[in-house]
Short mmCIF file of C-alpha atoms and ligand atoms in Angstrom, two decimals:
data_model
loop_
_atom_site.label_atom_id
_atom_site.label_comp_id
_atom_site.label_asym_id
_atom_site.label_seq_id
_atom_site.Cartn_x
_atom_site.Cartn_y
_atom_site.Cartn_z
CA UNK W 377 114.57 82.54 106.77
CA UNK W 378 114.09 85.05 103.90
CA UNK W 379 114.77 88.71 104.60
CA UNK W 380 111.93 90.95 105.75
CA UNK W 381 112.28 94.59 104.70
CA UNK W 382 109.91 97.27 105.95
CA UNK W 383 110.24 99.98 103.30
CA UNK W 384 109.44 102.94 105.52
CA UNK W 385 110.84 105.73 103.34
CA UNK W 386 109.19 109.09 104.26
CA UNK W 387 107.45 109.34 100.86
CA UNK W 388 105.96 105.87 101.34
CA UNK W 389 104.85 106.66 104.91
CA UNK W 390 103.18 109.87 103.78
CA UNK W 391 101.32 108.17 100.94
CA UNK W 392 100.34 105.29 103.22
CA UNK W 393 98.72 107.72 105.66
CA UNK W 394 96.57 109.07 102.82
CA UNK W 395 95.78 105.49 101.76
CA UNK W 396 94.61 104.48 105.23
CA UNK W 397 92.28 107.50 105.57
CA UNK W 398 88.67 106.34 105.22
CA UNK W 399 87.86 109.61 103.43
CA UNK W 400 90.19 108.79 100.52
CA UNK W 401 88.03 107.83 97.53
CA UNK W 402 88.69 105.11 94.92
CA UNK W 403 90.40 107.36 92.37
CA UNK W 404 93.00 108.67 94.83
CA UNK W 405 93.28 105.24 96.48
CA UNK W 406 94.21 103.65 93.15
CA UNK W 407 96.76 106.36 92.41
CA UNK W 408 98.35 105.97 95.84
CA UNK W 409 98.56 102.15 95.62
CA UNK W 410 100.33 102.53 92.28
CA UNK W 411 102.75 105.16 93.59
CA UNK W 412 103.61 103.15 96.70
CA UNK W 413 104.15 100.02 94.60
CA UNK W 414 106.53 101.95 92.34
CA UNK W 415 108.55 103.25 95.30
CA UNK W 416 108.67 99.81 96.89
CA UNK W 417 109.77 98.24 93.61
CA UNK W 418 112.85 100.45 93.70
CA UNK W 419 113.82 98.70 96.95
CA UNK W 420 112.73 95.20 95.94
CA UNK W 421 114.94 95.34 92.82
CA UNK W 422 118.00 96.69 94.64
CA UNK W 423 119.88 93.37 94.32
CA UNK W 424 119.45 92.93 90.55
CA UNK W 425 122.88 92.03 89.18
CA UNK W 426 124.68 94.36 86.79
CA UNK W 427 127.14 93.74 84.00
CA UNK W 428 129.66 96.10 82.49
CA UNK W 429 129.21 97.38 78.93
CA UNK W 430 131.15 99.84 76.87
CA UNK W 431 129.27 102.72 75.25
CA UNK W 432 130.21 105.94 73.54
CA UNK W 433 128.99 109.17 75.12
CA UNK W 434 129.17 112.37 73.02
CA UNK W 435 132.51 112.99 74.78
CA UNK W 436 134.32 109.66 75.23
CA UNK W 437 134.14 105.89 75.50
CA UNK W 438 132.76 104.81 78.87
CA UNK W 439 132.65 101.49 80.68
CA UNK W 440 129.29 101.49 82.43
CA UNK W 441 126.59 99.16 83.82
CA UNK W 442 123.35 97.59 82.65
CA UNK W 443 121.09 95.02 84.32
CA UNK W 444 122.55 91.65 83.39
CA UNK W 445 119.81 89.89 81.50
CA UNK W 446 117.77 89.02 84.59
CA UNK W 447 114.20 88.55 83.64
CA UNK W 448 111.41 89.58 86.00
CA UNK W 449 107.79 88.53 86.24
CA UNK W 450 105.30 90.34 88.45
CA UNK W 451 102.40 88.22 89.68
CA UNK W 452 99.52 90.19 91.22
CA UNK W 453 97.06 88.29 93.41
CA UNK W 454 93.58 89.20 92.15
CA UNK W 455 91.93 91.47 92.71
CA UNK W 456 93.80 93.96 94.88
CA UNK W 457 97.28 93.10 93.57
CA UNK W 458 96.20 94.48 90.18
CA UNK W 459 96.37 97.95 91.69
CA UNK W 460 100.15 97.59 92.06
CA UNK W 461 100.93 96.49 88.50
CA UNK W 462 101.08 99.84 86.73
CA UNK W 463 103.44 101.26 89.36
CA UNK W 464 105.96 98.43 89.11
CA UNK W 465 105.81 98.41 85.30
CA UNK W 466 106.80 102.09 85.33
CA UNK W 467 110.17 100.96 86.70
CA UNK W 468 110.49 97.62 84.86
CA UNK W 469 108.52 97.98 81.62
CA UNK W 470 109.98 94.79 80.10
CA UNK W 471 108.69 92.52 82.89
CA UNK W 472 106.03 89.94 82.13
CA UNK W 473 102.85 89.68 84.18
CA UNK W 474 101.23 86.51 85.55
CA UNK W 475 97.93 86.41 87.42
CA UNK W 476 96.77 84.37 90.41
CA UNK W 477 93.09 84.51 91.33
CA UNK W 478 92.31 83.94 95.00
CA UNK W 479 89.63 85.18 97.33
CA UNK W 480 89.35 84.73 101.04
CA UNK W 481 86.31 82.80 102.24
CA UNK W 482 84.66 85.26 104.64
CA UNK W 483 83.75 82.52 107.18
CA UNK W 484 86.87 80.37 107.26
CA UNK W 485 89.30 83.15 106.10
CA UNK W 486 90.95 80.45 103.98
CA UNK W 487 91.98 81.29 100.40
CA UNK W 488 89.90 79.88 97.54
CA UNK W 489 91.81 79.57 94.28
CA UNK W 490 90.04 80.34 90.98
CA UNK W 491 92.72 81.33 88.42
CA UNK W 492 96.40 80.90 87.59
CA UNK W 493 98.10 82.06 84.40
CA UNK W 494 101.86 82.56 84.42
CA UNK W 495 104.34 83.48 81.65
CA UNK W 496 105.47 80.41 79.63
CA UNK W 497 109.13 81.11 80.39
CA UNK W 498 108.58 81.44 84.15
CA UNK W 499 111.47 79.02 84.80
CA UNK W 500 113.87 81.70 83.53
CA UNK W 501 112.36 84.48 85.63
CA UNK W 502 112.61 86.05 89.06
CA UNK W 503 109.06 86.44 90.36
CA UNK W 504 107.74 89.28 92.52
CA UNK W 505 104.27 88.50 93.93
CA UNK W 506 102.10 91.58 94.50
CA UNK W 507 99.27 91.97 97.01
CA UNK W 508 98.70 95.09 99.12
CA UNK W 509 97.39 93.12 102.13
CA UNK W 510 99.12 90.36 104.12
CA UNK W 511 96.49 89.57 106.76
CA UNK W 512 96.34 85.91 107.92
CA UNK W 513 98.94 85.16 105.23
CA UNK W 514 96.80 82.42 103.69
CA UNK W 515 96.46 84.06 100.26
CA UNK W 516 100.15 84.93 99.89
CA UNK W 517 101.26 81.45 101.05
CA UNK W 518 98.85 79.70 98.71
CA UNK W 519 99.84 81.90 95.74
CA UNK W 520 103.53 81.23 96.35
CA UNK W 521 102.93 77.48 96.74
CA UNK W 522 101.17 77.48 93.35
CA UNK W 523 103.93 79.53 91.68
CA UNK W 524 106.66 77.24 93.08
CA UNK W 525 105.22 74.29 91.16
CA UNK W 526 106.30 76.12 87.95
CA UNK W 527 109.95 76.38 89.14
CA UNK W 528 110.77 80.09 88.77
CA UNK W 529 114.36 81.15 89.55
CA UNK W 530 113.29 82.90 92.76
CA UNK W 531 110.25 84.46 94.43
CA UNK W 532 109.84 87.68 96.42
CA UNK W 533 106.65 89.00 98.00
CA UNK W 534 105.78 92.68 97.93
CA UNK W 535 102.86 93.88 100.06
CA UNK W 536 101.85 97.25 101.48
CA UNK W 537 100.32 96.54 104.90
CA UNK W 538 101.14 93.38 106.89
CA UNK W 539 99.76 91.94 110.13
CA UNK W 540 102.20 90.13 112.45
CA UNK W 541 100.16 86.93 112.00
CA UNK W 542 100.53 87.04 108.20
CA UNK W 543 104.20 87.88 108.25
CA UNK W 544 104.82 85.03 110.67
CA UNK W 545 102.91 82.53 108.51
CA UNK W 546 104.61 83.65 105.30
CA UNK W 547 108.16 83.58 106.65
CA UNK W 548 107.60 80.16 108.26
CA UNK W 549 105.83 78.57 105.27
CA UNK W 550 108.20 80.01 102.65
CA UNK W 551 111.51 80.77 104.41
CA UNK W 552 113.24 81.17 101.03
CA UNK W 553 111.05 84.15 100.03
CA UNK W 554 112.19 87.72 100.70
CA UNK W 555 109.34 89.92 101.92
CA UNK W 556 108.89 93.67 101.37
CA UNK W 557 106.14 95.59 103.20
CA UNK W 558 105.54 99.30 103.76
CA UNK W 559 104.09 98.81 107.28
CA UNK W 560 103.78 96.15 109.94
CA UNK W 561 100.52 96.84 111.77
CA UNK W 562 99.30 95.86 115.22
CA UNK W 563 97.04 92.83 114.77
CA UNK W 564 94.06 91.20 113.05
CA UNK W 565 90.52 91.79 114.31
CA UNK W 566 87.88 89.06 114.75
CA UNK W 567 86.94 89.31 111.06
CA UNK W 568 90.52 88.88 109.87
CA UNK W 569 90.97 92.56 108.98
CA UNK W 570 94.26 94.27 109.69
CA UNK W 571 94.16 96.83 112.54
CA UNK W 572 94.49 99.73 111.93
CA UNK W 573 94.98 98.65 108.29
CA UNK W 574 93.12 100.37 105.50
CA UNK W 575 89.95 98.27 105.15
CA UNK W 576 89.23 96.04 102.17
CA UNK W 577 91.87 96.91 99.58
CA UNK W 578 90.10 95.30 96.60
CA UNK W 579 86.82 97.05 97.38
CA UNK W 580 88.53 100.41 97.83
CA UNK W 581 90.51 100.07 94.57
CA UNK W 582 87.56 98.99 92.47
CA UNK W 583 84.80 100.93 94.26
CA UNK W 584 82.83 97.79 95.22
CA UNK W 585 82.29 98.78 98.86
C1 PRP F 697 92.40 90.38 100.21
C2 PRP F 697 93.81 90.83 99.91
C3 PRP F 697 94.60 89.55 99.99
C4 PRP F 697 93.88 88.81 101.09
C5 PRP F 697 94.68 88.91 102.34
O1 PRP F 697 91.81 89.80 99.10
O2 PRP F 697 93.93 91.48 98.68
O3 PRP F 697 94.61 88.81 98.79
O4 PRP F 697 92.61 89.44 101.27
O5 PRP F 697 94.13 88.15 103.34
P1 PRP F 697 94.87 86.87 103.94
O6 PRP F 697 96.29 87.26 104.18
O7 PRP F 697 94.12 86.63 105.22
O8 PRP F 697 94.72 85.75 102.97
P2 PRP F 697 90.28 89.31 99.12
O9 PRP F 697 90.17 87.91 99.58
O10 PRP F 697 89.45 90.33 99.85
O11 PRP F 697 89.93 89.30 97.57
P3 PRP F 697 89.76 90.52 96.56
O12 PRP F 697 91.12 91.17 96.43
O13 PRP F 697 89.31 89.87 95.32
O14 PRP F 697 88.75 91.47 97.15
N1 URA F 698 92.08 91.88 103.08
C1 URA F 698 91.95 93.23 103.00
O1 URA F 698 91.71 93.76 101.90
N2 URA F 698 92.07 93.95 104.11
C2 URA F 698 92.36 93.40 105.32
O2 URA F 698 92.48 94.14 106.32
C3 URA F 698 92.49 92.00 105.39
C4 URA F 698 92.36 91.26 104.25
#
Protein backbone atom coordinates (compact mmCIF):
# COMPACT_ATOMS: atom_id res chain seq x y z
CA UNK A 1 0.00 0.00 0.00
CA UNK A 2 1.19 3.59 -0.67
CA UNK A 3 2.19 5.73 2.28
CA UNK A 4 -0.41 7.93 3.95
CA UNK A 5 1.00 11.10 5.52
CA UNK A 6 -1.14 13.41 7.64
CA UNK A 7 0.73 16.72 7.42
CA UNK A 8 -0.34 18.11 10.77
CA UNK A 9 2.31 20.81 11.18
CA UNK A 10 1.08 23.52 13.62
CA UNK A 11 0.95 26.17 10.87
CA UNK A 12 -1.23 23.88 8.74
CA UNK A 13 -3.52 23.04 11.67
CA UNK A 14 -3.97 26.72 12.49
CA UNK A 15 -4.79 27.64 8.89
CA UNK A 16 -7.12 24.65 8.59
CA UNK A 17 -9.12 25.86 11.60
CA UNK A 18 -9.64 29.21 9.86
CA UNK A 19 -10.58 27.36 6.66
CA UNK A 20 -13.22 25.24 8.38
CA UNK A 21 -14.89 28.26 10.04
CA UNK A 22 -18.18 28.99 8.28
CA UNK A 23 -17.59 32.72 8.82
CA UNK A 24 -14.47 32.70 6.62
CA UNK A 25 -15.37 34.38 3.31
CA UNK A 26 -14.22 33.43 -0.21
CA UNK A 27 -11.24 35.79 -0.35
CA UNK A 28 -9.67 34.48 2.86
CA UNK A 29 -10.72 30.91 2.01
CA UNK A 30 -8.82 31.08 -1.28
CA UNK A 31 -5.74 32.52 0.40
CA UNK A 32 -5.79 29.81 3.06
CA UNK A 33 -6.21 26.95 0.55
CA UNK A 34 -3.19 28.29 -1.34
CA UNK A 35 -1.08 28.64 1.80
CA UNK A 36 -1.94 25.16 3.06
CA UNK A 37 -1.18 23.68 -0.37
CA UNK A 38 2.22 25.38 -0.35
CA UNK A 39 3.07 24.04 3.11
CA UNK A 40 1.90 20.54 2.18
CA UNK A 41 3.92 20.64 -1.04
CA UNK A 42 7.06 21.06 1.06
CA UNK A 43 6.28 17.66 2.62
CA UNK A 44 5.07 15.96 -0.57
CA UNK A 45 8.34 16.83 -2.36
CA UNK A 46 10.59 15.70 0.50
CA UNK A 47 11.79 12.62 -1.42
CA UNK A 48 12.86 14.43 -4.61
CA UNK A 49 16.32 13.11 -5.48
CA UNK A 50 19.33 15.42 -5.43
CA UNK A 51 22.56 15.44 -7.39
CA UNK A 52 25.85 17.03 -6.51
CA UNK A 53 27.13 20.03 -8.47
CA UNK A 54 30.15 22.21 -8.07
CA UNK A 55 29.66 25.98 -7.87
CA UNK A 56 31.79 28.93 -6.94
CA UNK A 57 30.65 31.04 -3.98
CA UNK A 58 32.25 34.48 -3.51
CA UNK A 59 34.64 32.73 -1.10
CA UNK A 60 35.46 29.26 -2.46
CA UNK A 61 34.51 26.34 -4.66
CA UNK A 62 31.70 24.30 -3.11
CA UNK A 63 30.25 20.88 -3.86
CA UNK A 64 26.54 21.28 -3.25
CA UNK A 65 23.13 19.85 -4.24
CA UNK A 66 20.41 20.55 -6.79
CA UNK A 67 17.24 18.62 -7.63
CA UNK A 68 18.31 15.98 -10.13
CA UNK A 69 16.30 16.71 -13.23
CA UNK A 70 13.06 15.23 -11.89
CA UNK A 71 10.16 16.77 -13.64
CA UNK A 72 6.90 17.41 -11.83
CA UNK A 73 3.36 17.92 -13.07
CA UNK A 74 0.58 19.11 -10.81
CA UNK A 75 -2.91 18.00 -11.83
CA UNK A 76 -5.76 19.81 -10.04
CA UNK A 77 -9.20 18.19 -10.11
CA UNK A 78 -11.63 20.91 -11.23
CA UNK A 79 -12.92 22.99 -9.73
CA UNK A 80 -11.67 23.00 -6.15
CA UNK A 81 -8.19 21.67 -6.94
CA UNK A 82 -7.52 24.91 -8.84
CA UNK A 83 -7.34 26.68 -5.49
CA UNK A 84 -4.18 24.74 -4.64
CA UNK A 85 -2.23 25.46 -7.84
CA UNK A 86 -0.76 28.86 -7.03
CA UNK A 87 0.54 27.63 -3.67
CA UNK A 88 2.38 24.63 -5.10
CA UNK A 89 3.79 26.67 -8.00
CA UNK A 90 5.34 29.04 -5.46
CA UNK A 91 7.59 26.15 -4.44
CA UNK A 92 8.01 24.46 -7.84
CA UNK A 93 7.63 27.19 -10.46
CA UNK A 94 8.96 25.01 -13.29
CA UNK A 95 6.26 22.33 -12.89
CA UNK A 96 3.71 21.83 -15.64
CA UNK A 97 -0.01 21.80 -14.94
CA UNK A 98 -2.60 19.32 -16.24
CA UNK A 99 -6.33 19.56 -15.60
CA UNK A 100 -8.96 16.91 -14.89
CA UNK A 101 -12.60 17.98 -14.89
CA UNK A 102 -14.90 15.93 -12.66
CA UNK A 103 -18.02 16.71 -10.70
CA UNK A 104 -19.86 14.54 -8.25
CA UNK A 105 -23.42 13.64 -9.21
CA UNK A 106 -25.42 14.91 -6.22
CA UNK A 107 -27.76 11.86 -6.23
CA UNK A 108 -25.40 8.96 -6.85
CA UNK A 109 -22.24 10.72 -5.46
CA UNK A 110 -20.40 9.13 -8.40
CA UNK A 111 -17.87 11.24 -10.34
CA UNK A 112 -18.83 12.48 -13.80
CA UNK A 113 -15.85 13.20 -16.04
CA UNK A 114 -15.95 16.21 -18.41
CA UNK A 115 -12.33 17.23 -19.14
CA UNK A 116 -8.78 15.90 -19.25
CA UNK A 117 -5.75 17.78 -20.55
CA UNK A 118 -2.30 16.67 -19.43
CA UNK A 119 1.21 17.84 -20.41
CA UNK A 120 2.48 16.13 -23.61
CA UNK A 121 5.58 14.83 -21.82
CA UNK A 122 3.62 13.33 -18.91
CA UNK A 123 5.50 10.03 -19.33
CA UNK A 124 8.65 11.78 -18.10
CA UNK A 125 6.96 13.38 -15.10
CA UNK A 126 6.08 12.67 -11.49
CA UNK A 127 2.44 13.68 -11.03
CA UNK A 128 0.91 15.22 -7.90
CA UNK A 129 -2.92 15.26 -8.07
CA UNK A 130 -4.52 18.15 -6.17
CA UNK A 131 -8.00 18.24 -4.64
CA UNK A 132 -8.80 19.72 -1.22
CA UNK A 133 -11.56 17.17 -0.48
CA UNK A 134 -11.32 13.37 -0.35
CA UNK A 135 -14.90 12.42 0.58
CA UNK A 136 -16.18 9.10 -0.88
CA UNK A 137 -12.89 8.91 -2.81
CA UNK A 138 -14.68 8.49 -6.14
CA UNK A 139 -13.29 11.65 -7.76
CA UNK A 140 -9.68 11.06 -6.70
CA UNK A 141 -9.79 7.38 -7.79
CA UNK A 142 -11.33 8.22 -11.15
CA UNK A 143 -8.83 11.06 -11.79
CA UNK A 144 -5.90 8.78 -10.97
CA UNK A 145 -7.29 5.97 -13.16
CA UNK A 146 -7.48 8.43 -16.07
CA UNK A 147 -3.95 9.77 -15.45
CA UNK A 148 -2.50 6.24 -15.26
CA UNK A 149 -3.55 5.57 -18.85
CA UNK A 150 -0.94 8.21 -19.88
CA UNK A 151 1.89 6.35 -18.06
CA UNK A 152 3.45 9.04 -15.84
CA UNK A 153 6.55 8.03 -13.83
CA UNK A 154 4.61 8.09 -10.55
CA UNK A 155 1.50 9.59 -8.96
CA UNK A 156 0.91 11.15 -5.54
CA UNK A 157 -2.35 12.57 -4.20
CA UNK A 158 -2.42 15.74 -2.13
CA UNK A 159 -5.69 16.68 -0.40
CA UNK A 160 -6.54 18.89 2.57
CA UNK A 161 -9.44 17.16 4.36
CA UNK A 162 -10.08 13.40 4.05
CA UNK A 163 -12.90 11.17 5.28
CA UNK A 164 -11.99 7.63 6.40
CA UNK A 165 -14.22 6.24 3.63
CA UNK A 166 -12.33 8.17 0.92
CA UNK A 167 -8.91 7.33 2.26
CA UNK A 168 -9.86 3.66 2.43
CA UNK A 169 -11.15 3.66 -1.17
CA UNK A 170 -8.12 5.52 -2.51
CA UNK A 171 -5.50 3.36 -0.80
CA UNK A 172 -7.29 0.16 -1.85
CA UNK A 173 -7.95 1.20 -5.46
CA UNK A 174 -4.50 2.73 -6.02
CA UNK A 175 -2.11 1.09 -3.53
CA UNK A 176 0.88 2.48 -5.45
CA UNK A 177 -0.12 6.12 -4.79
CA UNK A 178 1.29 8.03 -1.80
CA UNK A 179 -1.37 10.17 -0.12
CA UNK A 180 -0.86 13.47 1.73
CA UNK A 181 -3.71 15.05 3.72
CA UNK A 182 -3.79 17.80 6.34
CA UNK A 183 -6.60 16.16 8.37
CA UNK A 184 -8.46 12.87 8.63
CA UNK A 185 -11.99 13.73 9.74
CA UNK A 186 -14.66 11.65 11.46
CA UNK A 187 -17.06 10.48 8.74
CA UNK A 188 -19.32 11.32 5.80
CA UNK A 189 -22.89 12.50 6.37
CA UNK A 190 -25.94 11.23 4.43
CA UNK A 191 -25.24 13.72 1.62
CA UNK A 192 -21.63 12.61 1.21
CA UNK A 193 -20.19 15.69 2.95
CA UNK A 194 -17.21 15.32 5.25
CA UNK A 195 -18.00 15.81 8.97
CA UNK A 196 -16.92 18.19 10.41
CA UNK A 197 -15.20 19.08 7.10
CA UNK A 198 -15.41 22.57 5.69
CA UNK A 199 -18.49 22.42 3.44
CA UNK A 200 -18.34 22.57 -0.35
CA UNK A 201 -14.77 23.54 -1.18
CA UNK A 202 -15.44 24.57 -4.80
CA UNK A 203 -18.37 26.78 -3.82
CA UNK A 204 -16.40 28.42 -1.01
CA UNK A 205 -13.37 29.08 -3.24
CA UNK A 206 -15.36 30.51 -6.12
CA UNK A 207 -18.19 32.13 -4.15
CA UNK A 208 -20.92 30.03 -5.81
CA UNK A 209 -22.71 29.09 -2.57
C1 LIG B 1 -15.75 18.05 -4.70
C2 LIG B 1 -14.28 18.00 -4.34
C3 LIG B 1 -13.84 16.68 -4.91
C4 LIG B 1 -15.07 15.83 -4.71
C5 LIG B 1 -14.84 14.94 -3.53
O1 LIG B 1 -15.93 18.43 -6.01
O2 LIG B 1 -13.55 19.09 -4.82
O3 LIG B 1 -13.48 16.74 -6.27
O4 LIG B 1 -16.17 16.71 -4.44
O5 LIG B 1 -15.88 14.05 -3.38
P1 LIG B 1 -15.70 12.49 -3.57
O6 LIG B 1 -14.45 12.10 -2.85
O7 LIG B 1 -16.93 11.93 -2.93
O8 LIG B 1 -15.64 12.20 -5.03
P2 LIG B 1 -17.40 18.65 -6.63
O9 LIG B 1 -17.94 17.39 -7.18
O10 LIG B 1 -18.25 19.36 -5.62
O11 LIG B 1 -17.08 19.58 -7.87
P3 LIG B 1 -16.60 21.10 -7.90
O12 LIG B 1 -15.21 21.13 -7.30
O13 LIG B 1 -16.62 21.44 -9.33
O14 LIG B 1 -17.57 21.91 -7.08
N1 LIG C 1 -16.92 17.82 -1.66
C1 LIG C 1 -16.76 18.93 -0.91
O1 LIG C 1 -16.43 20.00 -1.45
N2 LIG C 1 -16.97 18.85 0.40
C2 LIG C 1 -17.30 17.69 1.02
O2 LIG C 1 -17.46 17.68 2.26
C3 LIG C 1 -17.47 16.54 0.23
C4 LIG C 1 -17.27 16.63 -1.11
